[in-house]
Short mmCIF file of C-alpha atoms and ligand atoms in Angstrom, two decimals:
data_model
loop_
_atom_site.label_atom_id
_atom_site.label_comp_id
_atom_site.label_asym_id
_atom_site.label_seq_id
_atom_site.Cartn_x
_atom_site.Cartn_y
_atom_site.Cartn_z
CA UNK A 1 0.04 -0.03 -0.03
CA UNK A 2 1.36 3.31 -1.00
CA UNK A 3 1.89 6.47 1.22
CA UNK A 4 -1.38 7.37 2.60
CA UNK A 5 -1.80 11.11 3.65
CA UNK A 6 -3.51 10.97 6.93
CA UNK A 7 -5.68 13.24 9.01
CA UNK A 8 -7.86 10.88 10.92
CA UNK A 9 -8.78 11.55 14.37
CA UNK A 10 -10.69 9.96 17.21
CA UNK A 11 -12.85 12.25 19.49
CA UNK A 12 -14.04 10.25 22.45
CA UNK A 13 -15.18 10.67 26.05
CA UNK A 14 -12.69 10.68 28.98
CA UNK A 15 -14.84 10.30 31.97
CA UNK A 16 -18.24 8.58 32.24
CA UNK A 17 -20.02 9.93 29.13
CA UNK A 18 -22.04 13.30 28.44
CA UNK A 19 -18.71 15.27 28.38
CA UNK A 20 -20.03 17.40 25.54
CA UNK A 21 -18.82 14.85 22.53
CA UNK A 22 -21.72 15.97 20.44
CA UNK A 23 -21.01 19.55 20.44
CA UNK A 24 -17.19 18.93 19.89
CA UNK A 25 -17.54 16.59 16.88
CA UNK A 26 -20.29 18.80 15.14
CA UNK A 27 -18.22 21.94 15.55
CA UNK A 28 -15.02 20.31 13.96
CA UNK A 29 -16.55 17.87 11.50
CA UNK A 30 -16.36 20.77 8.87
CA UNK A 31 -12.75 19.95 8.86
CA UNK A 32 -13.17 16.32 7.89
CA UNK A 33 -14.96 14.63 5.07
CA UNK A 34 -16.45 11.66 6.87
CA UNK A 35 -17.74 11.26 10.55
CA UNK A 36 -18.08 7.68 11.65
CA UNK A 37 -19.71 6.23 14.91
CA UNK A 38 -17.62 3.02 16.06
CA UNK A 39 -19.59 1.78 19.01
CA UNK A 40 -22.62 1.84 21.23
CA UNK A 41 -26.29 2.41 20.14
CA UNK A 42 -29.05 4.51 20.98
CA UNK A 43 -28.17 4.64 24.61
CA UNK A 44 -25.89 7.44 23.33
CA UNK A 45 -27.40 11.17 23.35
CA UNK A 46 -25.18 13.73 21.67
CA UNK A 47 -26.54 17.30 21.87
CA UNK A 48 -25.90 19.62 19.19
CA UNK A 49 -27.08 23.19 19.33
CA UNK A 50 -26.87 25.11 16.07
CA UNK A 51 -28.29 28.85 16.82
CA UNK A 52 -31.74 28.28 18.48
CA UNK A 53 -32.23 24.74 17.25
CA UNK A 54 -31.21 21.75 19.36
CA UNK A 55 -30.54 18.13 18.12
CA UNK A 56 -30.21 15.07 20.36
CA UNK A 57 -28.47 12.50 18.14
CA UNK A 58 -28.11 8.87 19.30
CA UNK A 59 -27.14 6.59 16.40
CA UNK A 60 -26.52 9.06 13.60
CA UNK A 61 -22.97 10.55 13.94
CA UNK A 62 -23.13 14.37 14.71
CA UNK A 63 -21.41 15.12 11.20
CA UNK A 64 -24.74 14.40 9.34
CA UNK A 65 -25.53 17.86 10.47
CA UNK A 66 -22.87 19.61 7.96
CA UNK A 67 -24.41 19.58 4.51
CA UNK A 68 -22.17 17.75 2.18
CA UNK A 69 -20.37 15.46 4.95
CA UNK A 70 -20.88 11.75 4.90
CA UNK A 71 -21.83 9.92 8.24
CA UNK A 72 -21.08 6.35 8.64
CA UNK A 73 -22.58 3.93 11.39
CA UNK A 74 -19.77 1.32 11.76
CA UNK A 75 -19.69 -2.31 12.32
CA UNK A 76 -19.05 -1.98 15.95
CA UNK A 77 -22.53 -0.05 16.30
CA UNK A 78 -25.73 -1.90 17.54
CA UNK A 79 -28.80 -0.71 15.59
CA UNK A 80 -32.57 -0.51 16.60
CA UNK A 81 -34.03 0.25 13.26
CA UNK A 82 -37.01 1.93 14.81
CA UNK A 83 -34.72 4.27 16.75
CA UNK A 84 -32.67 4.76 13.62
CA UNK A 85 -35.75 5.74 11.56
CA UNK A 86 -37.30 7.98 14.32
CA UNK A 87 -33.81 10.05 14.29
CA UNK A 88 -33.82 10.12 10.53
CA UNK A 89 -37.30 11.43 10.33
CA UNK A 90 -36.47 14.05 13.18
CA UNK A 91 -33.55 15.23 11.05
CA UNK A 92 -35.25 15.24 7.69
CA UNK A 93 -38.19 17.33 8.96
CA UNK A 94 -35.67 19.71 10.36
CA UNK A 95 -34.38 20.02 6.81
CA UNK A 96 -31.20 17.99 7.27
CA UNK A 97 -30.25 15.72 4.21
CA UNK A 98 -30.04 12.15 5.46
CA UNK A 99 -30.47 10.00 2.51
CA UNK A 100 -27.17 9.78 0.51
CA UNK A 101 -25.22 11.06 3.02
CA UNK A 102 -25.57 8.25 5.80
CA UNK A 103 -24.10 4.88 5.32
CA UNK A 104 -24.68 2.03 7.74
CA UNK A 105 -22.51 -1.25 7.91
CA UNK A 106 -23.63 -4.32 6.75
CA UNK A 107 -21.82 -6.03 9.83
CA UNK A 108 -23.39 -3.74 12.48
CA UNK A 109 -25.65 -6.13 14.79
CA UNK A 110 -29.51 -5.54 15.17
CA UNK A 111 -31.35 -4.85 18.33
CA UNK A 112 -34.64 -6.54 18.66
CA UNK A 113 -37.53 -5.85 21.52
CA UNK A 114 -36.51 -9.15 23.03
CA UNK A 115 -33.16 -7.37 24.06
CA UNK A 116 -35.06 -4.62 25.91
CA UNK A 117 -37.46 -7.45 27.54
CA UNK A 118 -33.98 -9.53 28.60
CA UNK A 119 -32.41 -6.31 30.18
CA UNK A 120 -35.56 -5.67 32.19
CA UNK A 121 -35.31 -8.90 33.50
CA UNK A 122 -31.77 -8.84 34.28
CA UNK A 123 -31.78 -5.30 35.78
CA UNK A 124 -34.74 -6.25 37.85
CA UNK A 125 -33.76 -9.64 39.05
CA UNK A 126 -34.01 -9.86 42.89
CA UNK A 127 -30.73 -9.69 44.40
CA UNK A 128 -29.06 -7.98 41.68
CA UNK A 129 -27.35 -4.53 42.00
CA UNK A 130 -28.71 -2.82 39.17
CA UNK A 131 -26.37 -0.96 36.60
CA UNK A 132 -29.04 1.81 35.91
CA UNK A 133 -28.83 0.99 32.16
CA UNK A 134 -30.75 3.23 29.46
CA UNK A 135 -33.04 0.06 28.97
CA UNK A 136 -32.51 0.36 25.34
CA UNK A 137 -31.55 -3.47 24.94
CA UNK A 138 -28.02 -2.44 24.14
CA UNK A 139 -26.18 -4.77 26.61
CA UNK A 140 -28.20 -8.00 25.53
CA UNK A 141 -27.58 -7.25 21.85
CA UNK A 142 -23.74 -7.31 22.42
CA UNK A 143 -24.32 -10.42 24.35
CA UNK A 144 -25.81 -12.19 21.30
CA UNK A 145 -22.94 -10.65 18.94
CA UNK A 146 -20.40 -12.04 21.39
CA UNK A 147 -22.49 -15.16 21.96
CA UNK A 148 -22.10 -15.77 18.04
CA UNK A 149 -26.09 -15.56 17.66
CA UNK A 150 -26.56 -12.21 16.72
CA UNK A 151 -28.41 -10.98 13.88
CA UNK A 152 -26.60 -8.49 11.57
CA UNK A 153 -27.81 -6.00 9.10
CA UNK A 154 -26.46 -8.10 6.15
CA UNK A 155 -28.60 -10.68 7.55
CA UNK A 156 -31.73 -8.91 7.82
CA UNK A 157 -31.40 -7.89 4.17
CA UNK A 158 -31.56 -11.58 3.21
CA UNK A 159 -35.02 -12.42 3.80
CA UNK A 160 -34.93 -16.18 3.64
CA UNK A 161 -31.84 -16.36 5.83
CA UNK A 162 -33.20 -13.89 8.33
CA UNK A 163 -36.53 -15.82 8.88
CA UNK A 164 -34.50 -18.99 9.54
CA UNK A 165 -31.93 -17.31 11.68
CA UNK A 166 -34.56 -15.22 13.56
CA UNK A 167 -36.70 -18.29 14.35
CA UNK A 168 -33.80 -20.20 15.54
CA UNK A 169 -32.58 -17.32 17.78
CA UNK A 170 -36.06 -16.66 19.30
CA UNK A 171 -36.70 -20.44 19.93
CA UNK A 172 -33.43 -20.66 21.94
CA UNK A 173 -34.60 -17.64 23.89
CA UNK A 174 -38.17 -19.11 24.65
CA UNK A 175 -36.47 -22.41 25.64
CA UNK A 176 -34.16 -20.49 28.18
CA UNK A 177 -37.12 -18.13 29.50
CA UNK A 178 -39.35 -21.22 29.78
CA UNK A 179 -36.53 -23.09 31.64
CA UNK A 180 -36.20 -20.29 34.08
CA UNK A 181 -39.81 -19.86 34.66
CA UNK A 182 -39.74 -16.25 33.27
CA UNK A 183 -41.46 -16.76 29.90
CA UNK A 184 -43.73 -13.79 28.80
CA UNK A 185 -45.84 -14.04 25.70
CA UNK A 186 -44.22 -11.99 22.66
CA UNK A 187 -45.35 -11.60 19.29
CA UNK A 188 -42.33 -12.97 17.57
CA UNK A 189 -44.13 -13.39 14.09
CA UNK A 190 -45.49 -9.87 14.06
CA UNK A 191 -41.84 -8.65 15.34
CA UNK A 192 -40.21 -10.51 12.23
CA UNK A 193 -42.81 -9.00 9.91
CA UNK A 194 -41.94 -5.66 11.10
CA UNK A 195 -38.33 -6.12 10.80
CA UNK A 196 -38.87 -7.30 7.07
CA UNK A 197 -40.32 -3.91 6.45
CA UNK A 198 -37.43 -2.10 8.29
CA UNK A 199 -34.93 -4.01 6.01
CA UNK A 200 -36.47 -2.57 2.86
CA UNK A 201 -35.88 1.01 4.34
CA UNK A 202 -32.56 0.22 5.39
CA UNK A 203 -31.25 -1.39 2.24
CA UNK A 204 -30.22 1.82 0.15
CA UNK A 205 -28.14 2.92 3.19
CA UNK A 206 -26.15 -0.31 3.71
CA UNK A 207 -22.92 -1.18 2.50
CA UNK A 208 -19.32 -2.41 3.56
CA UNK A 209 -18.29 0.71 5.45
CA UNK A 210 -15.00 -0.54 6.02
CA UNK A 211 -14.14 -0.41 2.34
CA UNK A 212 -15.97 2.93 2.24
CA UNK A 213 -13.69 4.50 4.84
CA UNK A 214 -10.59 2.81 3.80
CA UNK A 215 -10.93 3.76 0.17
CA UNK A 216 -11.77 7.43 1.36
CA UNK A 217 -8.57 7.26 3.37
CA UNK A 218 -6.76 6.20 0.29
CA UNK A 219 -8.02 8.85 -1.69
CA UNK A 220 -6.71 11.62 0.61
CA UNK A 221 -9.99 11.97 2.60
CA UNK A 222 -10.12 12.62 6.34
CA UNK A 223 -12.31 10.78 8.93
CA UNK A 224 -13.54 11.74 12.14
CA UNK A 225 -14.13 8.95 14.55
CA UNK A 226 -16.89 9.71 17.08
CA UNK A 227 -16.80 7.91 20.33
CA UNK A 228 -20.04 7.35 22.39
CA UNK A 229 -20.36 6.94 26.23
CA UNK A 230 -16.92 7.21 27.80
CA UNK A 231 -13.80 5.27 28.78
CA UNK A 232 -14.77 4.66 32.30
CA UNK A 233 -17.80 2.91 30.76
CA UNK A 234 -15.89 0.86 28.40
CA UNK A 235 -16.55 -2.82 28.82
CA UNK A 236 -12.84 -3.75 29.43
CA UNK A 237 -11.31 -0.56 31.01
CA UNK A 238 -14.14 1.20 32.80
CA UNK A 239 -15.66 0.62 36.36
CA UNK A 240 -16.58 -3.19 35.32
CA UNK A 241 -19.70 -4.21 35.92
CA UNK A 242 -21.07 -0.68 36.04
CA UNK A 243 -20.07 -0.04 32.39
CA UNK A 244 -21.80 -0.32 28.91
CA UNK A 245 -21.13 -3.36 26.55
CA UNK A 246 -19.02 -1.79 24.08
CA UNK A 247 -15.38 -0.60 23.50
CA UNK A 248 -15.96 3.06 24.09
CA UNK A 249 -11.99 3.78 24.07
CA UNK A 250 -9.93 4.31 21.23
CA UNK A 251 -9.05 0.85 20.43
CA UNK A 252 -12.95 0.45 19.62
CA UNK A 253 -12.53 3.12 16.70
CA UNK A 254 -10.40 0.53 14.62
CA UNK A 255 -12.39 -2.84 15.61
CA UNK A 256 -15.56 -0.66 15.29
CA UNK A 257 -15.09 0.56 11.70
CA UNK A 258 -12.33 -1.71 10.34
CA UNK A 259 -9.89 0.89 9.88
CA UNK A 260 -6.52 0.25 10.90
CA UNK A 261 -4.52 1.83 13.90
CA UNK A 262 -1.78 2.75 11.33
CA UNK A 263 -4.52 5.07 9.66
CA UNK A 264 -5.26 7.14 12.87
CA UNK A 265 -3.34 10.51 13.27
CA UNK A 266 -4.51 11.53 16.67
CA UNK A 267 -6.94 10.74 19.74
CA UNK A 268 -8.52 13.74 21.39
CA UNK A 269 -10.33 13.38 24.77
CA UNK A 270 -13.43 15.19 25.88
CA UNK A 271 -13.69 16.07 29.40
CA UNK A 272 -15.98 18.36 31.42
CA UNK A 273 -14.34 20.94 33.80
CA UNK A 274 -15.74 18.69 36.66
CA UNK A 275 -17.21 15.16 36.23
CA UNK A 276 -20.61 13.49 35.93
CA UNK A 277 -21.84 9.96 36.03
CA UNK A 278 -25.49 8.60 35.10
CA UNK A 279 -26.40 5.11 36.48
CA UNK A 280 -25.07 3.36 39.32
CA UNK A 281 -21.34 2.46 39.96
CA UNK A 282 -18.36 3.85 41.91
CA UNK A 283 -17.63 7.43 41.66
CA UNK A 284 -14.94 8.52 43.73
CA UNK A 285 -15.14 12.45 43.39
CA UNK A 286 -19.05 12.43 43.76
CA UNK A 287 -19.98 15.57 45.61
CA UNK A 288 -22.90 14.50 47.75
CA UNK A 289 -22.93 18.00 49.48
CA UNK A 290 -24.58 21.07 48.06
CA UNK A 291 -21.66 21.59 45.54
CA UNK A 292 -23.05 18.41 43.57
CA UNK A 293 -26.41 20.02 43.49
CA UNK A 294 -25.14 23.39 42.26
CA UNK A 295 -23.04 21.88 39.39
CA UNK A 296 -26.17 19.97 38.31
CA UNK A 297 -28.39 23.10 38.25
CA UNK A 298 -26.06 25.33 36.64
CA UNK A 299 -24.82 22.90 34.15
CA UNK A 300 -28.40 21.40 33.53
CA UNK A 301 -26.90 17.82 34.26
CA UNK A 302 -29.88 15.69 33.27
CA UNK A 303 -29.64 12.81 30.90
CA UNK A 304 -30.23 13.45 27.42
CA UNK A 305 -31.73 10.00 26.70
CA UNK A 306 -33.34 9.23 29.73
CA UNK A 307 -33.90 12.57 31.64
CA UNK A 308 -32.35 11.23 34.75
CA UNK A 309 -30.47 13.61 36.98
CA UNK A 310 -26.61 13.15 36.57
CA UNK A 311 -24.54 12.70 39.62
CA UNK A 312 -21.98 15.34 39.63
CA UNK A 313 -18.53 15.91 41.23
CA UNK A 314 -15.14 17.38 41.00
CA UNK A 315 -12.48 16.83 38.11
CA UNK A 316 -10.60 13.59 39.05
CA UNK A 317 -6.98 13.86 37.84
CA UNK A 318 -5.84 10.21 38.61
CA UNK A 319 -9.04 9.06 36.55
CA UNK A 320 -7.98 11.17 33.71
CA UNK A 321 -4.24 10.07 33.77
CA UNK A 322 -5.95 6.56 33.56
CA UNK A 323 -7.93 7.18 30.85
CA UNK A 324 -5.25 9.36 28.97
CA UNK A 325 -3.17 6.33 29.13
CA UNK A 326 -5.59 3.89 27.89
CA UNK A 327 -6.37 6.18 24.90
CA UNK A 328 -2.94 7.97 24.26
CA UNK A 329 -4.79 11.35 24.23
CA UNK A 330 -2.79 13.89 22.19
CA UNK A 331 -4.86 16.56 23.56
CA UNK A 332 -7.95 17.34 25.75
CA UNK A 333 -10.95 19.42 24.89
CA UNK A 334 -12.36 21.01 28.48
CA UNK A 335 -15.93 21.60 28.10
CA UNK A 336 -18.49 23.41 30.30
CA UNK A 337 -15.82 25.66 32.05
CA UNK A 338 -18.84 28.23 32.44
CA UNK A 339 -20.59 25.94 34.70
CA UNK A 340 -17.94 26.63 37.44
CA UNK A 341 -18.13 30.58 37.13
CA UNK A 342 -19.90 31.05 40.17
CA UNK A 343 -17.92 28.83 42.58
CA UNK A 344 -15.68 30.40 45.02
CA UNK A 345 -13.79 27.23 45.70
CA UNK A 346 -13.16 24.47 43.03
CA UNK A 347 -11.91 21.03 44.21
CA UNK A 348 -9.51 18.96 42.12
CA UNK A 349 -9.04 15.35 42.98
CA UNK A 350 -5.11 15.14 42.89
CA UNK A 351 -4.59 11.58 44.12
CA UNK A 352 -6.29 8.40 45.53
CA UNK A 353 -5.92 7.10 49.17
CA UNK A 354 -7.49 4.16 51.01
CA UNK A 355 -6.66 5.03 54.87
CA UNK A 356 -2.93 5.65 55.01
CA UNK A 357 -2.28 3.91 51.86
CA UNK A 358 -1.47 5.89 48.67
CA UNK A 359 -3.49 4.14 45.57
CA UNK A 360 -1.63 4.36 42.24
CA UNK A 361 -3.54 3.67 39.08
CA UNK A 362 -6.97 2.62 38.72
CA UNK A 363 -8.27 -0.35 40.95
CA UNK A 364 -9.78 -3.25 38.87
CA UNK A 365 -12.50 -4.08 41.27
CA UNK A 366 -15.73 -1.96 42.25
CA UNK A 367 -15.04 -2.84 45.88
CA UNK A 368 -11.55 -1.15 45.66
CA UNK A 369 -12.66 1.97 43.75
CA UNK A 370 -15.45 2.20 46.52
CA UNK A 371 -13.01 2.57 49.08
CA UNK A 372 -11.04 5.44 47.53
CA UNK A 373 -10.87 8.73 49.23
CA UNK A 374 -9.89 11.29 47.08
CA UNK A 375 -7.14 13.79 48.06
CA UNK A 376 -8.09 17.24 46.87
CA UNK A 377 -6.51 20.54 46.26
CA UNK A 378 -8.81 23.49 46.47
CA UNK A 379 -8.45 25.97 43.45
CA UNK A 380 -9.79 29.72 43.77
CA UNK A 381 -12.85 30.26 41.61
CA UNK A 382 -12.80 33.02 39.17
CA UNK A 383 -16.05 34.68 40.04
CA UNK A 384 -16.70 36.42 36.63
CA UNK A 385 -18.44 34.93 33.74
CA UNK A 386 -16.65 32.77 30.96
CA UNK A 387 -19.97 31.99 29.16
CA UNK A 388 -19.33 32.36 25.77
CA UNK A 389 -15.86 33.61 25.60
CA UNK A 390 -14.08 32.46 22.38
CA UNK A 391 -10.91 34.10 22.84
CA UNK A 392 -8.29 32.45 25.42
CA UNK A 393 -6.86 35.84 26.38
CA UNK A 394 -10.27 37.11 27.53
CA UNK A 395 -10.31 34.22 29.99
CA UNK A 396 -10.33 35.44 33.62
CA UNK A 397 -6.64 34.71 35.14
CA UNK A 398 -7.88 32.29 37.69
CA UNK A 399 -9.71 30.12 35.04
CA UNK A 400 -6.60 30.09 33.03
CA UNK A 401 -4.70 28.92 36.21
CA UNK A 402 -7.46 26.36 36.70
CA UNK A 403 -6.76 24.95 33.23
CA UNK A 404 -2.91 25.09 33.55
CA UNK A 405 -3.20 23.07 36.78
CA UNK A 406 -5.53 20.30 34.95
CA UNK A 407 -2.89 20.48 32.15
CA UNK A 408 -0.12 20.05 34.54
CA UNK A 409 -1.42 17.30 36.78
CA UNK A 410 -2.97 15.05 34.04
CA UNK A 411 0.18 15.57 31.66
CA UNK A 412 -2.00 16.26 28.63
CA UNK A 413 -2.50 19.58 26.98
CA UNK A 414 -5.95 21.21 27.07
CA UNK A 415 -6.03 22.12 23.28
CA UNK A 416 -9.46 23.29 23.25
CA UNK A 417 -12.02 24.74 25.99
CA UNK A 418 -15.93 25.18 25.59
CA UNK A 419 -17.56 27.91 27.26
CA UNK A 420 -21.15 27.21 26.18
CA UNK A 421 -23.24 24.80 24.24
CA UNK A 422 -23.16 26.76 20.98
CA UNK A 423 -20.49 26.45 18.13
CA UNK A 424 -19.00 29.71 18.48
CA UNK A 425 -18.62 29.48 22.40
CA UNK A 426 -15.27 27.76 21.69
CA UNK A 427 -11.76 28.51 22.29
CA UNK A 428 -8.98 26.78 20.22
CA UNK A 429 -5.50 27.05 21.76
CA UNK A 430 -3.01 28.45 19.13
CA UNK A 431 -0.04 26.41 18.52
CA UNK A 432 -1.65 23.32 20.34
CA UNK A 433 -1.54 19.66 19.08
CA UNK A 434 -5.28 20.08 19.08
CA UNK A 435 -4.90 22.77 16.39
CA UNK A 436 -2.63 20.78 14.29
CA UNK A 437 -4.82 17.73 14.36
CA UNK A 438 -8.08 19.37 13.70
CA UNK A 439 -7.43 22.32 11.29
P1 GDP B 501 -22.36 14.00 24.86
O1 GDP B 501 -23.03 12.78 24.99
O2 GDP B 501 -20.81 13.69 25.12
O3 GDP B 501 -22.54 14.49 23.39
O4 GDP B 501 -22.97 15.14 25.83
P2 GDP B 501 -24.40 15.41 26.08
O5 GDP B 501 -24.75 16.06 24.85
O6 GDP B 501 -25.32 14.33 26.56
O7 GDP B 501 -24.07 16.33 27.51
C1 GDP B 501 -23.58 17.52 27.24
C2 GDP B 501 -24.52 18.88 27.69
O8 GDP B 501 -23.77 19.99 27.85
C3 GDP B 501 -25.49 19.32 26.39
O9 GDP B 501 -26.65 19.58 26.84
C4 GDP B 501 -24.71 20.30 25.79
O10 GDP B 501 -25.57 21.16 24.87
C5 GDP B 501 -24.06 20.77 26.90
N1 GDP B 501 -22.74 21.61 26.56
C6 GDP B 501 -21.78 21.28 26.02
N2 GDP B 501 -20.71 21.99 26.14
C7 GDP B 501 -21.14 23.21 26.76
C8 GDP B 501 -20.45 24.07 27.59
O11 GDP B 501 -19.11 24.31 27.28
N3 GDP B 501 -21.29 24.91 28.62
C9 GDP B 501 -22.43 24.58 28.84
N4 GDP B 501 -22.79 25.53 29.60
N5 GDP B 501 -23.01 23.62 28.05
C10 GDP B 501 -22.27 22.62 27.26
P1 IMO B 502 -23.17 9.54 25.77
O1 IMO B 502 -22.80 8.76 24.34
C1 IMO B 502 -23.62 8.54 29.85
C2 IMO B 502 -24.69 4.51 31.15
C3 IMO B 502 -25.70 4.18 31.55
C4 IMO B 502 -25.59 2.94 32.48
C5 IMO B 502 -24.49 2.19 31.82
C6 IMO B 502 -25.02 1.07 30.95
O2 IMO B 502 -24.56 10.34 25.45
O3 IMO B 502 -21.94 10.13 26.54
P2 IMO B 502 -26.46 0.91 28.82
O4 IMO B 502 -27.90 1.21 28.27
O5 IMO B 502 -25.40 1.51 28.11
O6 IMO B 502 -26.30 -0.78 28.87
O7 IMO B 502 -25.97 1.40 30.26
O8 IMO B 502 -24.01 3.15 30.90
N1 IMO B 502 -24.65 5.17 29.60
C7 IMO B 502 -24.47 6.56 29.56
N2 IMO B 502 -23.92 7.23 30.38
N3 IMO B 502 -23.66 8.91 28.62
C8 IMO B 502 -23.64 7.92 27.63
O9 IMO B 502 -23.76 8.25 26.40
C9 IMO B 502 -24.30 6.61 28.12
N4 IMO B 502 -24.60 5.34 27.47
C10 IMO B 502 -24.74 4.79 28.60
O10 IMO B 502 -26.54 5.12 32.20
O11 IMO B 502 -24.96 3.49 33.76
MG1 MG B 503 -24.80 12.09 26.19
#
């Protein structure tokens, strides 16, 4: 293979999701030719504001909002066709051109209603500590994928094969449900007919997206990979089992699209100026006092998919060092700086302890993470609004100090800062690695 000109970048969440990936990917997708999602499903909720108009994208990459850009749903994504069509209809009625710009992998797995039922059963099982999932059937669909009984988009398009495969998979599920005494009557045939109708609507968008992406890269086009969820929700590297079921970290971009690591030029992490988490699981810097409530109110921290209040807390340096290592971050985008505008004091967790013992690295088990006592350093607040500032020099000196502190402690440059939900409420640091990768 000849020399390939590259400029392919991964942008992903460095915490527990909802870091503002949607805003950042939308903003910079203008510099790329294709935006590709590589994992997750409609458990994601990526919010993009363009002027007064708000879009919440779940399955479709945020790049779709830029006219003329291609959007790819890669093989690592799990697709609920009904959710995809609802999103397409929402976009089309807002005047966004979807057909002709959206490409769906023939190897992506299909989410069925039975996956939601399995999840409900698993989350509600007596004696189980619920994960607090989004209830979209994402986990059980990935279970079928790794269990080698999943149904893929290519299978759905082959009617005869689909019928046989669907009947066999559902028969297995009924047998298990009956054996466990949890069988509920489901209209399996009605659902199969419905999915055959879905197949017809999907067909024009389906292709081998790995071929599409690799050919585009050979032709000198630039691809932006959009992560969903965040590294601490990654099935391998997150706070297992309180995670999602896919590879949200940088490695997932390659397995989830069929583009080789040698084709990737850089990895950018998105982080809030603080941290949030939705659902259950350990959270060392959770602010259970009034500060957490203030962050939630000022940051409007309510889930974009389920509307659940997000748990809020302080920036966690050891966590960021961990996710920076897993992903090899070249640069960080720090979002929602404006949310901290009115705080007199801002805590930053700079280390982990358990009793007298220092904890280095990220412990593997929930029990150990729950034992973490964060060591905080207190930074002074800046007391003046940063909302909407788009020029670094205009930031208050103490806000710059805060960012410099995060930079020095995490060891990753802060190349971009977001000061509001809109496109123009963003600062790109001149001379940064971020600027070189994105522009
Ligand atoms: P994602 O899942 O990572 O795309 O993030 P979400 O869309 O779920 O949540 C981020 C929320 O913060 C959205 O409502 C965004 O509109 C909003 N947001 C993003 N950046 C900023 C920012 O810099 N300041 C403020 N105030 N809001 C922001
Ligand atoms: P975006 O892409 C935040 C969380 C759920 C739950 C766990 C498992 O918007 O950042 P799942 O339904 O995936 O099996 O739930 O993961 N979760 C998210 N939290 N942002 C997301 O996506 C999330 N997607 C899943 O709350 O704790
Ligand atoms: Mg979100």
